Tab-separated table of C-alpha atoms in Angstrom:
chain	number	residue	atom	x	y	z
A	1	GLY	CA	134.877	130.518	95.341
A	2	THR	CA	132.876	129.489	98.444
A	3	ALA	CA	131.775	133.047	99.526
A	4	GLY	CA	128.788	132.734	97.202
A	5	PHE	CA	130.046	135.456	94.618
A	6	ALA	CA	130.066	134.747	90.934
A	7	HIS	CA	133.660	135.184	89.223
A	8	VAL	CA	132.318	136.492	86.060
A	9	SER	CA	135.371	135.500	84.248
A	10	CYS	CA	134.991	131.941	85.204
A	11	LEU	CA	131.399	132.007	83.708
A	12	ALA	CA	132.630	133.588	80.674
A	13	GLU	CA	135.136	131.414	80.008
A	14	GLU	CA	132.733	128.256	80.762
A	15	ALA	CA	130.401	129.724	78.360
A	16	LYS	CA	132.552	130.295	75.458
A	17	ILE	CA	134.302	126.578	75.922
A	18	TRP	CA	130.822	125.034	75.712
A	19	PHE	CA	129.602	127.037	72.848
A	20	THR	CA	133.004	126.473	71.143
A	21	GLU	CA	132.538	122.619	71.819
A	22	ALA	CA	129.060	122.861	70.247
A	23	GLU	CA	130.206	124.408	67.092
A	24	GLU	CA	133.271	122.229	66.756
A	25	ASN	CA	131.356	118.921	67.208
A	26	ASN	CA	128.077	119.941	65.320
A	27	LEU	CA	125.894	119.869	68.754
A	28	GLU	CA	122.942	121.729	69.282
A	29	ARG	CA	124.209	125.283	69.962
A	30	GLN	CA	121.285	127.168	72.011
A	31	PRO	CA	121.477	125.144	75.142
A	32	ARG	CA	125.193	125.673	75.421
A	33	TRP	CA	124.955	129.223	74.395
A	34	ASN	CA	122.490	129.803	77.340
A	35	ARG	CA	125.233	129.740	79.632
A	36	TRP	CA	125.879	133.331	78.506
A	37	HIS	CA	122.739	134.508	80.565
A	38	THR	CA	121.592	131.567	82.464
A	39	CYS	CA	123.123	129.848	85.757
A	40	THR	CA	123.676	126.254	84.878
A	41	LEU	CA	123.108	125.177	88.643
A	42	CYS	CA	119.828	126.874	89.493
A	43	GLU	CA	118.803	127.566	85.818
A	44	GLN	CA	117.713	131.136	86.714
A	45	ASN	CA	118.871	134.206	84.591
A	46	HIS	CA	121.688	135.972	85.690
A	47	HIS	CA	120.945	139.827	86.459
A	48	GLY	CA	122.273	143.016	87.574
A	49	VAL	CA	126.008	143.557	87.121
A	50	VAL	CA	126.453	139.818	86.552
A	51	ARG	CA	124.284	139.966	83.417
A	52	CYS	CA	125.989	143.208	82.228
A	53	ALA	CA	129.433	141.981	82.631
A	54	LEU	CA	128.683	138.819	80.859
A	55	GLY	CA	126.880	140.856	78.184
A	56	TRP	CA	130.172	142.478	77.753
A	57	ALA	CA	132.395	139.553	77.858
A	58	CYS	CA	129.827	137.746	75.297
A	59	TRP	CA	130.048	140.921	72.764
A	60	ARG	CA	134.113	140.878	73.207
A	61	THR	CA	134.217	137.300	72.398
A	62	TYR	CA	132.288	137.358	69.244
A	63	VAL	CA	132.444	140.903	67.946
A	64	GLY	CA	135.340	139.795	65.459
A	65	ARG	CA	132.833	137.460	63.755
A	66	PRO	CA	131.292	138.623	60.238
A	67	GLU	CA	127.573	140.268	60.791
A	68	VAL	CA	126.025	137.313	59.141
A	69	ASP	CA	127.148	134.855	62.119
A	70	TRP	CA	124.459	133.986	64.563
A	71	ALA	CA	126.805	134.113	67.630
A	72	ARG	CA	127.890	137.764	66.724
A	73	ARG	CA	124.292	138.783	66.453
A	74	ASP	CA	123.055	137.051	69.587
A	75	ALA	CA	126.192	138.562	71.361
A	76	MET	CA	124.824	141.948	70.278
A	77	MET	CA	121.730	141.277	71.738
A	78	GLN	CA	123.290	139.787	75.237
A	79	LEU	CA	125.129	142.894	75.344
A	80	GLY	CA	121.990	145.058	75.109
A	81	ASN	CA	120.010	143.028	77.471
A	82	GLY	CA	122.904	143.179	80.133
A	83	LEU	CA	123.062	147.136	79.718
A	84	ALA	CA	119.152	147.097	80.065
A	85	ASP	CA	119.429	144.945	83.213
A	86	VAL	CA	121.583	147.678	85.284
A	87	ASP	CA	119.212	150.443	83.874
A	88	HIS	CA	122.001	151.753	81.322
A	89	HIS	CA	119.072	152.416	78.760
A	90	GLU	CA	121.169	154.997	77.109
A	91	ASP	CA	123.763	152.682	76.242
A	92	ALA	CA	121.718	149.900	75.318
A	93	LEU	CA	119.904	152.031	72.784
A	94	PRO	CA	122.571	152.236	70.172
A	95	VAL	CA	122.985	148.537	70.684
A	96	ARG	CA	119.376	147.717	70.307
A	97	GLU	CA	119.284	149.916	66.641
A	98	ALA	CA	122.248	148.665	65.281
A	99	GLU	CA	121.129	145.099	65.993
A	100	LEU	CA	117.699	145.879	64.307
A	101	ALA	CA	119.531	147.611	61.351
A	102	ILE	CA	121.694	144.529	60.875
A	103	HIS	CA	118.543	142.210	61.099
A	104	ARG	CA	116.966	144.158	58.285
A	105	ARG	CA	120.105	144.472	56.256
A	106	LEU	CA	120.590	140.651	56.389
A	107	GLY	CA	116.876	140.154	55.325
A	108	LEU	CA	116.448	137.690	58.508
A	109	PRO	CA	113.175	136.188	59.264
A	110	GLU	CA	110.193	138.535	60.338
A	111	GLU	CA	109.960	136.854	63.506
A	112	ASN	CA	113.505	137.526	64.558
A	113	ILE	CA	113.185	141.338	63.400
A	114	LEU	CA	109.912	141.405	65.555
A	115	GLY	CA	111.872	139.910	68.894
A	116	VAL	CA	114.520	142.775	68.190
A	117	GLN	CA	111.760	145.459	67.918
A	118	THR	CA	110.285	144.224	71.101
A	119	ASN	CA	113.604	144.976	72.985
A	120	LEU	CA	113.788	148.170	71.123
A	121	ALA	CA	110.425	149.307	72.304
A	122	LEU	CA	111.079	148.649	75.822
A	123	THR	CA	114.379	150.594	75.753
A	124	TYR	CA	112.540	153.526	74.042
A	125	SER	CA	109.954	153.390	77.013
A	126	CYS	CA	112.287	153.330	79.614
A	127	LEU	CA	114.159	156.471	78.188
A	128	GLY	CA	110.628	158.498	78.180
A	129	ARG	CA	110.377	157.981	74.630
A	130	LYS	CA	106.916	156.922	74.842
A	131	GLU	CA	105.582	157.575	71.448
A	132	GLU	CA	108.445	155.758	69.419
A	133	SER	CA	107.985	152.808	72.122
A	134	LEU	CA	104.260	152.798	71.042
A	135	ARG	CA	104.648	152.734	67.549
A	136	MET	CA	107.360	150.068	67.537
A	137	ARG	CA	104.856	147.914	69.961
A	138	ARG	CA	102.247	148.719	67.326
A	139	ASP	CA	104.356	147.537	64.510
A	140	VAL	CA	105.210	144.418	66.703
A	141	TYR	CA	101.636	143.547	67.347
A	142	TYR	CA	100.601	143.655	63.638
A	143	GLY	CA	103.501	141.712	62.674
A	144	ARG	CA	102.943	138.996	64.938
A	145	LEU	CA	98.988	139.088	64.060
A	146	LYS	CA	99.910	138.767	60.433
A	147	LEU	CA	102.392	135.852	61.182
A	148	HIS	CA	100.752	133.930	63.931
A	149	GLY	CA	97.070	134.981	63.816
A	150	GLU	CA	94.950	136.473	66.745
A	151	GLU	CA	94.871	133.105	68.909
A	152	ASN	CA	98.505	132.709	69.402
A	153	GLU	CA	100.574	133.324	72.802
A	154	SER	CA	103.248	135.677	71.005
A	155	THR	CA	100.198	137.683	69.307
A	156	LEU	CA	98.437	137.948	72.643
A	157	GLU	CA	101.573	138.726	74.866
A	158	THR	CA	102.273	141.617	72.125
A	159	ALA	CA	98.808	142.683	72.320
A	160	ASN	CA	98.944	143.068	75.946
A	161	ASN	CA	102.206	144.972	75.606
A	162	TYR	CA	100.849	147.395	73.062
A	163	ALA	CA	97.610	148.046	75.226
A	164	TRP	CA	100.156	148.861	78.231
A	165	GLY	CA	101.778	151.376	75.753
A	166	LEU	CA	98.343	152.753	74.834
A	167	CYS	CA	97.658	153.227	78.520
A	168	GLY	CA	101.046	155.036	79.091
A	169	LEU	CA	100.233	157.817	76.669
A	170	LYS	CA	96.593	157.921	78.564
A	171	ARG	CA	94.837	156.335	75.342
A	172	PHE	CA	92.500	154.352	77.451
A	173	GLU	CA	89.724	153.975	75.123
A	174	GLU	CA	92.064	152.576	72.444
A	175	ALA	CA	93.580	150.277	75.104
A	176	LYS	CA	90.128	149.197	76.044
A	177	SER	CA	88.881	148.423	72.459
A	178	LEU	CA	91.914	146.157	72.038
A	179	MET	CA	91.477	144.441	75.309
A	180	ARG	CA	87.809	143.697	74.418
A	181	LYS	CA	89.188	141.865	71.328
A	182	THR	CA	91.975	139.869	72.840
A	183	VAL	CA	90.924	139.030	76.639
A	184	PRO	CA	88.503	136.617	75.268
A	185	LYS	CA	91.019	135.102	73.005
A	186	ALA	CA	93.623	134.823	75.857
A	187	ARG	CA	91.226	133.290	78.146
A	188	GLY	CA	90.086	130.730	75.226
A	189	VAL	CA	93.816	129.950	74.177
A	190	LEU	CA	95.842	130.257	77.490
A	191	GLY	CA	93.159	129.990	80.089
A	192	GLU	CA	92.057	132.126	82.902
A	193	ALA	CA	95.206	131.738	85.230
A	194	HIS	CA	98.025	131.983	82.667
A	195	GLU	CA	100.193	135.171	83.171
A	196	ILE	CA	99.270	136.677	80.171
A	197	THR	CA	95.564	136.678	80.383
A	198	LEU	CA	95.867	137.769	84.351
A	199	GLY	CA	98.073	140.574	82.972
A	200	MET	CA	95.390	141.854	80.742
């Protein structure tokens, strides 16, 4: 309405209609799918309770599809992201773990699995499960290193995440050693002013 509040049911219905149209007319689906998590007017991500409600609506819309269906898997991610956005990490955890199990069971590309593991590592961290988070961050870092090499933005971002995990466990020497290798690469590949470089 005119009060400046989002009608979640309207946002969900709009996202569903746009995505259905993309599927029926063989249109590019990702821009239309993005309506489940991004405002079409200001192009910013929804957040807080709106993000969570849309995550649930998305999941309810596509849960009946088979596991191999892309929309069902991505709806699971939207639900996990929505729960995490309102700090319901205990509820997000089984969603994230199930999402990873499905990706592995279906033999999806390693890049997709690494993305799911990144979200799971963050959930572990938010729940205070720092060791599990660190192991997952390490696996993601080495996975991206193997896939993309060390002079890649995704690899560098993941190295930064891994270093922060090491710092969280007070393993500062290991973090410094990792950063000594990656900071020069980040400066060369991304530049001094890039947010990843600055975050290192």
